[in-house]
C-alpha positions as a printed NumPy array, in Angstrom:
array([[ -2.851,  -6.377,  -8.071],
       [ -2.975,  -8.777,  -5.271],
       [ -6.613,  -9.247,  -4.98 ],
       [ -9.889,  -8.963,  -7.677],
       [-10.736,  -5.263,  -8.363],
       [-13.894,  -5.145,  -6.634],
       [-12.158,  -6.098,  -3.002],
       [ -9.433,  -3.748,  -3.784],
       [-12.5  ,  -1.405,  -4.837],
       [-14.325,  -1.504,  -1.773],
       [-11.003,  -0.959,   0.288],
       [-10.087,   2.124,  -0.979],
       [-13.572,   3.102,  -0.652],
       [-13.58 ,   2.833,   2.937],
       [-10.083,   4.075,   3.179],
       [-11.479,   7.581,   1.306],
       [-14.4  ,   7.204,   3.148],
       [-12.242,   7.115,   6.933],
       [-10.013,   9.675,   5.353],
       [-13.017,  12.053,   4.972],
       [-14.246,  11.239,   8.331],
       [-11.189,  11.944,  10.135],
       [ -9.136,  14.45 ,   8.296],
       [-11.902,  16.401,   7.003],
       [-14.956,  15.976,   8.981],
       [-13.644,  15.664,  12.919],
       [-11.502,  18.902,  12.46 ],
       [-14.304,  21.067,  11.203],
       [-16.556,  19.853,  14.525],
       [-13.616,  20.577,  16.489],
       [-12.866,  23.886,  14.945],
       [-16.767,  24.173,  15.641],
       [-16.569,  23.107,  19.317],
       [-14.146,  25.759,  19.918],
       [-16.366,  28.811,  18.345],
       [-18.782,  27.482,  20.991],
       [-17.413,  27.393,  24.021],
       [-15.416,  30.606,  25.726],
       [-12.786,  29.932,  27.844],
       [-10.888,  33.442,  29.439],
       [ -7.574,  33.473,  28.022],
       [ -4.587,  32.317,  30.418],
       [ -0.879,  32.94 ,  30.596],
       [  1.995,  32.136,  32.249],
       [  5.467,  29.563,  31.41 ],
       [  3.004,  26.626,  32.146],
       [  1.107,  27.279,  29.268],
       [  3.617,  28.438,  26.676],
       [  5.307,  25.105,  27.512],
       [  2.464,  23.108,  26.988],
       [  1.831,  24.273,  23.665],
       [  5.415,  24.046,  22.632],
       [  5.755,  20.849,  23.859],
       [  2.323,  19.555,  21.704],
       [  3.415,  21.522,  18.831],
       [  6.53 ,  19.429,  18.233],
       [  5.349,  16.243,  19.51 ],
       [  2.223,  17.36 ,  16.534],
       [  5.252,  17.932,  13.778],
       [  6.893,  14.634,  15.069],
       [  4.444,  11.777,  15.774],
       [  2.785,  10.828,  12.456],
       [  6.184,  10.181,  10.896],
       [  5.724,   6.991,  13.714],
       [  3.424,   5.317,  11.218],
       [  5.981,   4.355,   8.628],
       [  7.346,   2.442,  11.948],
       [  4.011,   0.976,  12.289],
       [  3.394,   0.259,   8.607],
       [  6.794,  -1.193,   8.188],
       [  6.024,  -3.564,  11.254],
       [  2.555,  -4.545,  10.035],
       [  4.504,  -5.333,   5.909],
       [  6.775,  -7.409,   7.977],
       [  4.224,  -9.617,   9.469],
       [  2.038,  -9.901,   6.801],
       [  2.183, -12.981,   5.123],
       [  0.606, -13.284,   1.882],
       [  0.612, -17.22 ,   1.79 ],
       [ -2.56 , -17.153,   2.86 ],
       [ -1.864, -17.542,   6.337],
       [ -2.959, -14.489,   7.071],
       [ -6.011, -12.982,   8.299],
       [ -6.759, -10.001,   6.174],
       [ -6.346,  -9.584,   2.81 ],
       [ -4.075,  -7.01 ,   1.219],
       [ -6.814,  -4.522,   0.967],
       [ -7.886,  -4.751,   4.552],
       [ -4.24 ,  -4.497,   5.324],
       [ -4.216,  -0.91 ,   3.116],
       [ -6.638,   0.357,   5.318],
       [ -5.703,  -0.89 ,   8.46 ],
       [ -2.167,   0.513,   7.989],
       [ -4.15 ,   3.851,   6.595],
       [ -6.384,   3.802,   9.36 ],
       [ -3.437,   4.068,  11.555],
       [ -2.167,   7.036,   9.772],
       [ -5.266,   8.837,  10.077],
       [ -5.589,   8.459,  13.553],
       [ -1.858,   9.55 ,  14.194],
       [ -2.791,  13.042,  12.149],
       [ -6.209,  13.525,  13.517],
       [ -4.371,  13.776,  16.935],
       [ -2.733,  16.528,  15.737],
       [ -6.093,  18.266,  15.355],
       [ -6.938,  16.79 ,  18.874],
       [ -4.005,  18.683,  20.71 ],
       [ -4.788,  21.871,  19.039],
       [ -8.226,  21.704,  20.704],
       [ -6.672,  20.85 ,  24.056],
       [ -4.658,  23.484,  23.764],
       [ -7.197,  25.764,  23.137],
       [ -9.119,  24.518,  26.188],
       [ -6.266,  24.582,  28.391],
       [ -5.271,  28.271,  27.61 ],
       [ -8.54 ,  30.321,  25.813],
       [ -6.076,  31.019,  22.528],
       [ -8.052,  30.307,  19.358],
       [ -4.895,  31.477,  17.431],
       [ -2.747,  28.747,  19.701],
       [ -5.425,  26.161,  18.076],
       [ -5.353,  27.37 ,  14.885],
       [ -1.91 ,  26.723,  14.609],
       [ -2.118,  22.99 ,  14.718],
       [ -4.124,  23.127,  11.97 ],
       [ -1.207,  23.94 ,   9.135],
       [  1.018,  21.047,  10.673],
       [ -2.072,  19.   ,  10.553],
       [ -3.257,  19.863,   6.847],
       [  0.722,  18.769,   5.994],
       [ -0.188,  15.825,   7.308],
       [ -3.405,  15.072,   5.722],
       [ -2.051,  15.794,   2.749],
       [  1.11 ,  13.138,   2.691],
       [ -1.343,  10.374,   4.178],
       [ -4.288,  10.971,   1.627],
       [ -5.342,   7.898,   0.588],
       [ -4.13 ,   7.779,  -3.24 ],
       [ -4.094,   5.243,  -6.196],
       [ -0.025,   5.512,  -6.259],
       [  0.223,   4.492,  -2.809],
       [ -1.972,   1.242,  -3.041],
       [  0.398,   0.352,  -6.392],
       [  3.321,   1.06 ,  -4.313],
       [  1.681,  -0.679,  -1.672],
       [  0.519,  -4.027,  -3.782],
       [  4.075,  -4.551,  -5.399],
       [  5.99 ,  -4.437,  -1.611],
       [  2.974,  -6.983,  -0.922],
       [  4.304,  -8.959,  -3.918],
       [  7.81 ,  -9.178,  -2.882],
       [  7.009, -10.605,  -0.119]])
């Protein structure tokens, strides 16, 4: 590893921690929000654009953070010069991640309050759990993570 195991420790901590927060937590109060409020249902070619449109932009966009994470890798330097440390670099490049599938969950609530259909929302939520699921903060990735930081 490229740092002592208690800083690595604590990173992946917080990065479970955020994970938890954002990909678990924040969809459950939005799925929550939505029970709450009624909207009356609305139709029409505006709307069934709209939530075509946000469904694939939701099956496209996270796939934009290995862009971002390969950015970030390249302008790391681990020679000290520097400003975080590997670990904070693992969950600000996890962070990111998060936030890109969390949107997902985001546009399926929009899209409920734009057109009253729970079912329209609902559907974001499969695309999202895919999502979740491949940026899940895991003990592989930081190893995979820590040797690219190596190379370097």
């Amino acid at each position: 590893m490229t740092e002592p195991n208690w800083n690595y420790a604590r990173e992946f901590k917080k990065s479970k921690a955020l994970a938890i927060a954002l990909l678990v937590v924040a969809p459950v109060v939005y799925l929550l929000v939505a029970c709450m409020i009624q909207i009356d249902p609305r139709t029409g070619g505006e709307v069934d654009m709209l939530f075509y449109v946000l469904m694939i932009v939701a099956m496209v966009q996270p796939a934009a953070a290995l862009l971002i994470k390969r950015f970030h890798l390249n302008r790391y330097r681990p020679d000290g010069t520097s400003r975080m440390s590997p670990g904070q670099l693992f969950t600000s490049i996890s962070v990111i991640e998060f936030i890109l599938v969390e949107s997902v969950y985001i546009y399926g609530l929009v899209v409920y309050i734009i057109t009253g259909h729970m079912m329209r929302m609902l559907s974001f939520y499969p695309v999202a759990v895919i999502w979740s699921v491949i940026y899940w903060p895991r003990r592989s990735a930081w190893d995979k993570f820590s040797r690219v930081i190596e190379v370097k």
